[in-house]
Structures are given as structure tokens and as C-alpha cells.
Short mmCIF file of C-alpha atoms in Angstrom, two decimals:
data_model
loop_
_atom_site.label_atom_id
_atom_site.label_comp_id
_atom_site.label_asym_id
_atom_site.label_seq_id
_atom_site.Cartn_x
_atom_site.Cartn_y
_atom_site.Cartn_z
CA UNK A 1 -34.78 -2.32 -15.37
CA UNK A 2 -32.31 0.60 -15.41
CA UNK A 3 -33.27 3.89 -13.84
CA UNK A 4 -34.11 6.93 -15.94
CA UNK A 5 -31.84 9.92 -15.53
CA UNK A 6 -34.13 12.94 -15.18
CA UNK A 7 -32.80 16.46 -15.50
CA UNK A 8 -34.82 18.96 -13.43
CA UNK A 9 -34.23 22.34 -15.03
CA UNK A 10 -35.27 25.28 -12.85
CA UNK A 11 -34.64 28.88 -11.87
CA UNK A 12 -34.20 31.15 -14.86
CA UNK A 13 -33.89 34.81 -15.75
CA UNK A 14 -37.47 35.79 -15.02
CA UNK A 15 -39.62 37.40 -12.37
CA UNK A 16 -40.83 33.91 -11.43
CA UNK A 17 -37.40 32.55 -10.49
CA UNK A 18 -38.25 31.90 -6.83
CA UNK A 19 -41.53 30.21 -7.74
CA UNK A 20 -39.58 27.92 -10.05
CA UNK A 21 -37.21 26.88 -7.26
CA UNK A 22 -40.18 25.95 -5.06
CA UNK A 23 -41.75 23.98 -7.93
CA UNK A 24 -38.49 22.12 -8.56
CA UNK A 25 -38.36 21.13 -4.90
CA UNK A 26 -41.77 19.45 -5.19
CA UNK A 27 -40.83 17.61 -8.40
CA UNK A 28 -37.51 16.48 -6.92
CA UNK A 29 -39.18 15.06 -3.82
CA UNK A 30 -41.85 13.30 -5.92
CA UNK A 31 -39.35 11.26 -7.95
CA UNK A 32 -39.14 7.62 -6.86
CA UNK A 33 -35.40 7.00 -6.20
CA UNK A 34 -35.92 3.39 -7.20
CA UNK A 35 -36.97 4.45 -10.71
CA UNK A 36 -35.20 7.75 -11.34
CA UNK A 37 -31.81 9.38 -10.93
CA UNK A 38 -32.47 13.13 -10.63
CA UNK A 39 -29.97 15.67 -11.92
CA UNK A 40 -30.63 19.20 -10.73
CA UNK A 41 -29.71 21.92 -13.23
CA UNK A 42 -30.20 25.46 -11.96
CA UNK A 43 -30.20 28.64 -14.02
CA UNK A 44 -29.36 31.65 -11.89
CA UNK A 45 -30.69 35.20 -12.18
CA UNK A 46 -27.81 36.11 -14.50
CA UNK A 47 -28.55 33.22 -16.86
CA UNK A 48 -25.59 31.06 -15.76
CA UNK A 49 -26.26 27.31 -15.76
CA UNK A 50 -25.10 25.25 -12.78
CA UNK A 51 -25.31 21.75 -11.39
CA UNK A 52 -27.26 22.08 -8.15
CA UNK A 53 -26.62 20.33 -4.87
CA UNK A 54 -29.09 18.01 -3.15
CA UNK A 55 -30.65 20.96 -1.31
CA UNK A 56 -31.37 22.74 -4.61
CA UNK A 57 -28.67 25.31 -3.94
CA UNK A 58 -26.82 26.57 -7.01
CA UNK A 59 -23.21 25.43 -6.89
CA UNK A 60 -20.30 27.20 -8.60
CA UNK A 61 -19.66 24.48 -11.20
CA UNK A 62 -21.05 25.88 -14.45
CA UNK A 63 -22.81 23.29 -16.55
CA UNK A 64 -21.55 24.89 -19.73
CA UNK A 65 -17.91 25.03 -18.70
CA UNK A 66 -15.79 28.16 -18.44
CA UNK A 67 -17.06 31.71 -18.01
CA UNK A 68 -15.95 32.42 -21.57
CA UNK A 69 -18.29 29.68 -22.78
CA UNK A 70 -21.27 31.34 -21.15
CA UNK A 71 -21.98 33.78 -23.96
CA UNK A 72 -23.33 33.65 -27.47
CA UNK A 73 -23.17 30.62 -29.70
CA UNK A 74 -20.50 28.94 -27.59
CA UNK A 75 -23.03 28.49 -24.79
CA UNK A 76 -25.60 26.94 -27.12
CA UNK A 77 -23.11 24.70 -28.90
CA UNK A 78 -21.27 23.46 -25.84
CA UNK A 79 -24.46 23.20 -23.83
CA UNK A 80 -26.21 21.05 -26.39
CA UNK A 81 -23.18 18.84 -26.80
CA UNK A 82 -22.94 18.44 -23.03
CA UNK A 83 -26.61 17.55 -22.67
CA UNK A 84 -26.49 14.69 -25.19
CA UNK A 85 -22.92 13.38 -24.82
CA UNK A 86 -22.29 9.88 -23.57
CA UNK A 87 -19.16 11.14 -21.81
CA UNK A 88 -21.06 13.78 -19.84
CA UNK A 89 -20.67 11.89 -16.58
CA UNK A 90 -18.04 14.21 -15.04
CA UNK A 91 -20.57 17.03 -15.24
CA UNK A 92 -24.01 15.42 -14.98
CA UNK A 93 -23.32 12.02 -13.48
CA UNK A 94 -24.99 10.33 -16.49
CA UNK A 95 -26.43 11.30 -19.88
CA UNK A 96 -29.94 12.69 -19.51
CA UNK A 97 -32.85 10.51 -20.65
CA UNK A 98 -35.53 13.17 -20.18
CA UNK A 99 -35.80 16.69 -18.82
CA UNK A 100 -38.48 18.12 -16.56
CA UNK A 101 -38.27 21.87 -17.26
CA UNK A 102 -39.91 23.84 -14.49
CA UNK A 103 -38.69 27.33 -15.39
CA UNK A 104 -41.71 29.62 -15.26
CA UNK A 105 -42.22 32.76 -17.29
CA UNK A 106 -39.96 34.20 -19.97
CA UNK A 107 -37.22 31.85 -21.09
CA UNK A 108 -39.02 28.83 -19.68
CA UNK A 109 -42.54 28.59 -21.03
CA UNK A 110 -42.43 30.88 -24.05
CA UNK A 111 -40.99 28.34 -26.51
CA UNK A 112 -37.34 29.37 -26.21
CA UNK A 113 -36.33 26.66 -23.73
CA UNK A 114 -38.37 24.10 -25.66
CA UNK A 115 -36.46 25.07 -28.81
CA UNK A 116 -33.16 24.50 -27.00
CA UNK A 117 -34.27 21.04 -25.87
CA UNK A 118 -35.55 20.19 -29.35
CA UNK A 119 -32.13 21.06 -30.78
CA UNK A 120 -30.49 18.95 -28.09
CA UNK A 121 -32.71 16.03 -29.08
CA UNK A 122 -33.76 15.28 -25.50
CA UNK A 123 -37.38 14.43 -24.57
CA UNK A 124 -38.91 16.94 -22.17
CA UNK A 125 -42.05 17.34 -20.10
CA UNK A 126 -44.72 19.66 -21.41
CA UNK A 127 -45.89 21.21 -24.64
CA UNK A 128 -43.74 21.95 -27.66
CA UNK A 129 -42.34 25.17 -29.08
CA UNK A 130 -45.40 26.55 -30.86
CA UNK A 131 -47.83 25.62 -28.13
CA UNK A 132 -45.81 27.14 -25.28
CA UNK A 133 -45.17 30.31 -27.28
CA UNK A 134 -48.86 30.70 -28.15
CA UNK A 135 -50.09 30.05 -24.62
CA UNK A 136 -47.59 32.52 -23.19
CA UNK A 137 -48.79 35.31 -25.48
CA UNK A 138 -52.21 36.32 -24.16
CA UNK A 139 -53.21 38.15 -27.35
CA UNK A 140 -52.21 35.42 -29.81
CA UNK A 141 -53.79 32.68 -27.70
CA UNK A 142 -57.07 34.65 -27.59
CA UNK A 143 -57.10 34.74 -31.39
CA UNK A 144 -56.64 30.96 -31.66
CA UNK A 145 -59.24 30.27 -28.98
CA UNK A 146 -61.81 32.60 -30.56
CA UNK A 147 -61.32 30.80 -33.87
CA UNK A 148 -61.94 27.49 -32.07
CA UNK A 149 -65.18 28.79 -30.56
CA UNK A 150 -63.83 29.14 -27.02
CA UNK A 151 -65.27 32.13 -25.08
CA UNK A 152 -62.59 34.70 -24.18
CA UNK A 153 -62.78 38.30 -22.99
CA UNK A 154 -62.19 41.03 -25.58
CA UNK A 155 -59.04 43.10 -25.27
CA UNK A 156 -57.08 45.98 -26.71
CA UNK A 157 -53.35 45.63 -27.32
CA UNK A 158 -50.51 48.08 -27.78
CA UNK A 159 -46.76 47.76 -28.10
CA UNK A 160 -44.48 49.49 -25.64
CA UNK A 161 -43.03 51.41 -28.58
CA UNK A 162 -46.47 52.82 -29.42
CA UNK A 163 -47.15 53.75 -25.79
CA UNK A 164 -43.88 55.67 -25.61
CA UNK A 165 -44.96 57.71 -28.63
CA UNK A 166 -48.65 58.18 -27.83
CA UNK A 167 -50.15 56.53 -24.78
CA UNK A 168 -53.08 58.95 -24.84
CA UNK A 169 -54.42 57.72 -28.19
CA UNK A 170 -54.38 54.12 -26.92
CA UNK A 171 -56.10 55.15 -23.69
CA UNK A 172 -58.84 56.78 -25.76
CA UNK A 173 -59.30 53.51 -27.68
CA UNK A 174 -59.60 51.60 -24.42
CA UNK A 175 -62.12 54.05 -22.99
CA UNK A 176 -64.26 53.78 -26.13
CA UNK A 177 -64.23 49.98 -25.85
CA UNK A 178 -64.59 49.36 -22.09
CA UNK A 179 -65.95 51.13 -19.03
CA UNK A 180 -63.76 51.39 -15.93
CA UNK A 181 -62.47 49.44 -14.15
CA UNK A 182 -60.14 47.63 -16.57
CA UNK A 183 -57.25 45.21 -16.15
CA UNK A 184 -53.84 46.06 -17.59
CA UNK A 185 -51.48 43.16 -18.28
CA UNK A 186 -48.13 42.45 -19.89
CA UNK A 187 -48.85 40.15 -22.83
CA UNK A 188 -46.15 37.61 -21.92
CA UNK A 189 -45.78 37.14 -18.18
CA UNK A 190 -47.20 34.76 -15.61
CA UNK A 191 -48.04 34.80 -11.89
CA UNK A 192 -49.86 38.14 -12.37
CA UNK A 193 -46.53 39.96 -12.52
CA UNK A 194 -47.09 43.51 -13.81
CA UNK A 195 -50.90 43.22 -13.70
CA UNK A 196 -52.93 46.14 -12.31
CA UNK A 197 -56.59 47.12 -12.05
CA UNK A 198 -57.36 50.66 -13.20
CA UNK A 199 -60.44 52.63 -12.07
CA UNK A 200 -59.59 55.87 -13.85
CA UNK A 201 -57.60 57.36 -16.70
CA UNK A 202 -54.69 58.23 -14.42
CA UNK A 203 -54.58 54.69 -13.01
CA UNK A 204 -54.75 53.27 -16.54
CA UNK A 205 -51.80 55.44 -17.53
CA UNK A 206 -49.79 54.18 -14.54
CA UNK A 207 -50.86 50.60 -15.23
CA UNK A 208 -49.60 50.82 -18.81
CA UNK A 209 -46.22 52.02 -17.55
CA UNK A 210 -46.10 49.19 -15.00
CA UNK A 211 -46.97 46.50 -17.55
CA UNK A 212 -44.42 47.91 -20.01
CA UNK A 213 -41.67 47.25 -17.46
CA UNK A 214 -42.11 43.52 -18.00
CA UNK A 215 -42.97 43.06 -21.68
CA UNK A 216 -42.84 44.71 -25.08
CA UNK A 217 -46.60 44.30 -25.55
CA UNK A 218 -49.45 45.29 -23.23
CA UNK A 219 -53.13 44.41 -23.27
CA UNK A 220 -56.19 45.81 -21.53
CA UNK A 221 -59.32 43.80 -20.69
CA UNK A 222 -62.68 44.79 -19.17
CA UNK A 223 -62.79 44.48 -15.38
CA UNK A 224 -65.65 42.03 -15.09
CA UNK A 225 -66.87 40.86 -11.66
CA UNK A 226 -65.91 37.19 -11.70
CA UNK A 227 -64.84 34.17 -9.71
CA UNK A 228 -61.47 32.55 -10.49
CA UNK A 229 -61.95 28.87 -11.37
CA UNK A 230 -59.23 26.52 -12.60
CA UNK A 231 -59.06 23.14 -14.30
CA UNK A 232 -56.05 20.85 -14.70
CA UNK A 233 -55.53 18.96 -17.96
CA UNK A 234 -53.20 15.97 -18.34
CA UNK A 235 -52.38 13.95 -21.43
CA UNK A 236 -51.31 13.82 -25.03
CA UNK A 237 -53.55 12.55 -27.81
CA UNK A 238 -56.37 11.74 -25.39
CA UNK A 239 -56.17 14.33 -22.58
CA UNK A 240 -58.38 14.34 -19.52
CA UNK A 241 -59.65 17.13 -17.29
CA UNK A 242 -59.66 17.23 -13.50
CA UNK A 243 -62.31 18.42 -11.13
CA UNK A 244 -62.58 22.19 -10.94
CA UNK A 245 -61.18 24.33 -8.16
CA UNK A 246 -61.91 27.90 -7.14
CA UNK A 247 -59.48 30.45 -5.75
CA UNK A 248 -60.81 32.76 -3.05
CA UNK A 249 -58.68 35.75 -2.06
CA UNK A 250 -59.02 38.96 -0.08
CA UNK A 251 -57.43 41.43 -2.49
CA UNK A 252 -58.92 43.29 -5.40
CA UNK A 253 -57.77 40.55 -7.78
CA UNK A 254 -55.67 37.37 -7.83
CA UNK A 255 -52.26 39.04 -7.90
CA UNK A 256 -48.75 37.76 -7.09
CA UNK A 257 -49.21 38.53 -3.39
CA UNK A 258 -52.43 36.52 -3.25
CA UNK A 259 -50.87 33.62 -5.14
CA UNK A 260 -47.65 33.17 -3.20
CA UNK A 261 -47.58 35.31 -0.04
CA UNK A 262 -50.99 35.94 1.51
CA UNK A 263 -52.36 33.63 4.19
CA UNK A 264 -55.91 34.67 3.25
CA UNK A 265 -55.94 32.89 -0.11
CA UNK A 266 -57.99 29.68 -0.12
CA UNK A 267 -58.19 26.94 -2.73
CA UNK A 268 -61.63 25.34 -2.74
CA UNK A 269 -61.79 21.92 -4.38
CA UNK A 270 -64.19 21.08 -5.87
CA UNK A 271 -65.51 24.47 -6.91
CA UNK A 272 -69.08 25.20 -5.87
CA UNK A 273 -70.64 25.17 -9.34
CA UNK A 274 -73.69 23.46 -10.84
CA UNK A 275 -72.57 20.19 -12.37
CA UNK A 276 -73.83 21.04 -15.90
CA UNK A 277 -71.74 24.24 -15.84
CA UNK A 278 -68.71 22.43 -14.41
CA UNK A 279 -68.93 19.77 -17.11
CA UNK A 280 -69.22 22.43 -19.82
CA UNK A 281 -66.10 24.12 -18.46
CA UNK A 282 -64.15 20.84 -18.39
CA UNK A 283 -65.13 20.20 -22.01
CA UNK A 284 -64.07 23.76 -22.89
CA UNK A 285 -60.72 23.20 -21.16
CA UNK A 286 -60.08 20.12 -23.30
CA UNK A 287 -61.20 21.98 -26.44
CA UNK A 288 -58.76 24.81 -25.72
CA UNK A 289 -55.97 22.34 -24.87
CA UNK A 290 -56.36 20.68 -28.27
CA UNK A 291 -56.78 23.96 -30.17
CA UNK A 292 -53.46 25.25 -28.80
CA UNK A 293 -51.78 21.86 -29.42
CA UNK A 294 -50.79 21.36 -25.80
CA UNK A 295 -49.08 18.21 -24.61
CA UNK A 296 -48.36 16.79 -21.18
CA UNK A 297 -50.06 19.30 -18.96
CA UNK A 298 -51.76 22.66 -18.69
CA UNK A 299 -53.67 24.55 -16.06
CA UNK A 300 -56.70 26.18 -17.64
CA UNK A 301 -57.90 29.33 -15.88
CA UNK A 302 -61.48 30.54 -16.18
CA UNK A 303 -63.45 33.60 -15.19
CA UNK A 304 -66.99 32.78 -14.04
CA UNK A 305 -69.51 35.61 -13.84
CA UNK A 306 -70.71 36.15 -10.28
CA UNK A 307 -74.22 37.24 -11.22
CA UNK A 308 -74.92 35.16 -14.30
CA UNK A 309 -74.13 31.95 -16.09
CA UNK A 310 -71.37 33.22 -18.38
CA UNK A 311 -67.76 32.10 -18.23
CA UNK A 312 -64.64 33.01 -20.17
CA UNK A 313 -61.34 31.21 -20.55
CA UNK A 314 -58.59 33.46 -19.23
CA UNK A 315 -55.43 31.56 -20.18
CA UNK A 316 -53.64 28.22 -20.35
CA UNK A 317 -50.46 27.78 -18.35
CA UNK A 318 -48.29 25.08 -19.95
CA UNK A 319 -45.82 24.85 -17.04
CA UNK A 320 -48.03 25.41 -13.99
CA UNK A 321 -46.50 25.78 -10.58
CA UNK A 322 -45.79 22.77 -8.38
CA UNK A 323 -45.44 24.70 -5.15
CA UNK A 324 -47.29 23.73 -1.97
CA UNK A 325 -49.98 26.27 -2.81
CA UNK A 326 -50.25 25.51 -6.53
CA UNK A 327 -53.59 24.42 -7.89
CA UNK A 328 -52.48 22.01 -10.63
CA UNK A 329 -51.23 19.18 -8.44
CA UNK A 330 -54.00 19.73 -5.88
CA UNK A 331 -56.68 19.35 -8.56
CA UNK A 332 -55.21 16.03 -9.69
CA UNK A 333 -54.85 14.86 -6.10
CA UNK A 334 -58.58 15.56 -5.67
CA UNK A 335 -59.19 13.66 -8.91
CA UNK A 336 -57.33 10.58 -7.67
CA UNK A 337 -53.75 11.18 -8.89
CA UNK A 338 -51.15 12.03 -6.22
CA UNK A 339 -48.02 14.05 -7.05
CA UNK A 340 -45.60 11.09 -7.48
CA UNK A 341 -48.00 9.37 -9.89
CA UNK A 342 -48.61 12.68 -11.65
CA UNK A 343 -44.87 13.18 -12.20
CA UNK A 344 -44.63 9.60 -13.51
CA UNK A 345 -47.40 10.33 -16.03
CA UNK A 346 -45.72 13.51 -17.19
CA UNK A 347 -42.37 11.78 -17.74
CA UNK A 348 -44.08 8.96 -19.66
CA UNK A 349 -45.82 11.52 -21.88
CA UNK A 350 -42.50 13.26 -22.50
CA UNK A 351 -40.91 9.99 -23.61
CA UNK A 352 -43.95 9.16 -25.77
CA UNK A 353 -43.68 12.48 -27.60
CA UNK A 354 -39.93 11.95 -27.97
CA UNK A 355 -40.48 8.55 -29.59
CA UNK A 356 -43.04 10.02 -31.98
CA UNK A 357 -40.63 12.74 -33.03
CA UNK A 358 -37.86 10.19 -33.55
CA UNK A 359 -40.15 8.26 -35.90
CA UNK A 360 -40.45 11.19 -38.33
CA UNK A 361 -38.52 11.08 -41.60
CA UNK A 362 -35.72 13.63 -41.73
CA UNK A 363 -34.54 12.87 -45.27
CA UNK A 364 -36.73 13.41 -48.30
CA UNK A 365 -36.43 11.09 -51.25
CA UNK A 366 -38.49 12.00 -54.32
#
């Protein structure tokens, strides 16, 4: 049986670039060399695409050809042709059979990269365009989840354009809706980038400015006293949920520092929860996964009330991290699926979805 050529697409023009490189390292090491031929494709901070060396270092050879071809439609056209050409061997080593995109944040898990791969006609790991775009937008995903009967925290949203004109009127709306403290978040970032906790009007004002640095839309949620509990989901038409894990950290909330830098952060698997509550949360994770039309994988993040039995779904991450400290792979390892087997599953699901798409009629005959 011939080996599959797997493109690992990583890096990107986002605040999560370095996290993506670490995730790509894990995926690369998990691929069985007897079954797969990995091709490392790195996107640098400036958006240039490169073939990467075996140590995941970006090399000067641009995937899309000359510097002139790096802009506008030429990049898209030549890039797509390169990705699917049979004579792509001088650049890639072999035509790509499937791509494992592990670009986090904007440009990677907001539907734009998925749209590129759809146009290229190459199967890829993870959810499709609509699902990734919805899950990335915290406000839109809340609307879908509420409609599906999934408990989510209320929020207030404002565009950066509105805040530039009249931040005070929005602050008054927030103060009417929620007591302090509140959380301020960009609507479309991950890894807690741009997230702050505000205890006063002045801190809320500063938090809105901080969040507006990273996105065109900002939301504010009540600052409930909660535990951070996560569930991993894997699958397509019949997804399954992992055991639950809890994140314990020393800071005021689970911010970027706590996720990737601090030595005080602990991942506790399984989470110390009553089994009926844990089972209800796993069922809710699957319900949300289906409602947002996810495919392949998602990490489902919950807030669990410290002094009560309530829980809320915070968000679904359709391209969760695969770093050493990332919860997604650890949850599946605790559920009986090690990283190499997990990567195998994800590639199989990508090919399954690709076959299903290929089976659709593209010509209408009345």
C-alpha cells in the first residue's frame, strides 16, 4: 500500500503563530513514517508560504514561486495550481493527498483557510468553512448554541467602529446588564489573546481598547466565579466525547500566560466532578458539536459554577492546540487514544469527508 502524502500547514499571520509551530511539531512527530510522507508548509509572520525543513524551520524557497507571485490573485491561482498539480514534485516532493492545517487563530480557523483548501480540492483535517467561521466568532456561535438549547453566558457586543464613536454609551449598556467584574474579549481570537477582566468602569474602558487591537468586534460577559473544564470531541457523523479535564491556574483567569508560559498551570484529568454532571456535560459537548456542524475534532470549553450546579459552554475550538501542554490530545490519551492513533483518526475523517464531497453532483440536469 502506497504512503499518503500529508501536508502539515502551520504558522500563519496571527497572534498564535508560535503556538501553531509547537502544534505542528507534535503532529509531525506523531506521523508513522511507514504510512505517511509529511510535507511541511510554513506560513511566516508576513504571510509568505514556504517549504519547511525537517526541523520545522522556514526555508527561503517560497511555495508559491516568485516574490511577485506572493500578492493578490496570483498567489491564490498559482498556489491552488501548485497544491493539486501532478508535476508539483520539484516543490513539494509529491502531490498532496490530504492536509493537516494547524494554523491557529485568524487565517487558520476562521473559515478562510478552509475555503482555500476547498477551492484547491484537497481533503483536510477539521471542520468545514461555515463551522470554523461560526465557532471562531464568539457572538455568532452563542446565537446558534442558544437556539439549540445549549447553556451559554449572556453577552453584550459592540463593533470597534462604534467604540471609537461612543464607548461610553456601550459601557452604560454593559453596566445595566452586568455587575462588575466583567470579561472583555475580542470576538474572533483564540488563546485568550486580548482578553481582560475589568473590575471598574476605567478598567472596562481599557479592556475595550485592548480587545479592539485584535478584532473588529468586541464582547463583554459577566465575570462569574467558575472552574474551567474541557471536553474533547472526535468524529464525523457519529462523534464521541472524551473524559473531562479541568484546568487549574494561579492567575485571575486562564489567560495566554497561564496557557503557554506559567509553570503553575495544572491539567487535572479526569476532572473532579460528579458523574451525572460529567455525563450531562459530555452530552452537551456532542449536542454543540452537531449544532455547529463540526467535523473531525473540537475542544469544547465549559465554565462550571464553583458554588452551584450550573455550567455554561464557553466555546468550541475547531483546531485545538497539539502542544505538550494542550488539553485535547491529553484528554484522548486518558480516554485510550494516544497521539499517533489520534492523528490517524483525524486523517481518516478528512479523507472520508473528501470522498463525500466528491460524490456530490456538480451539474444540474432538469
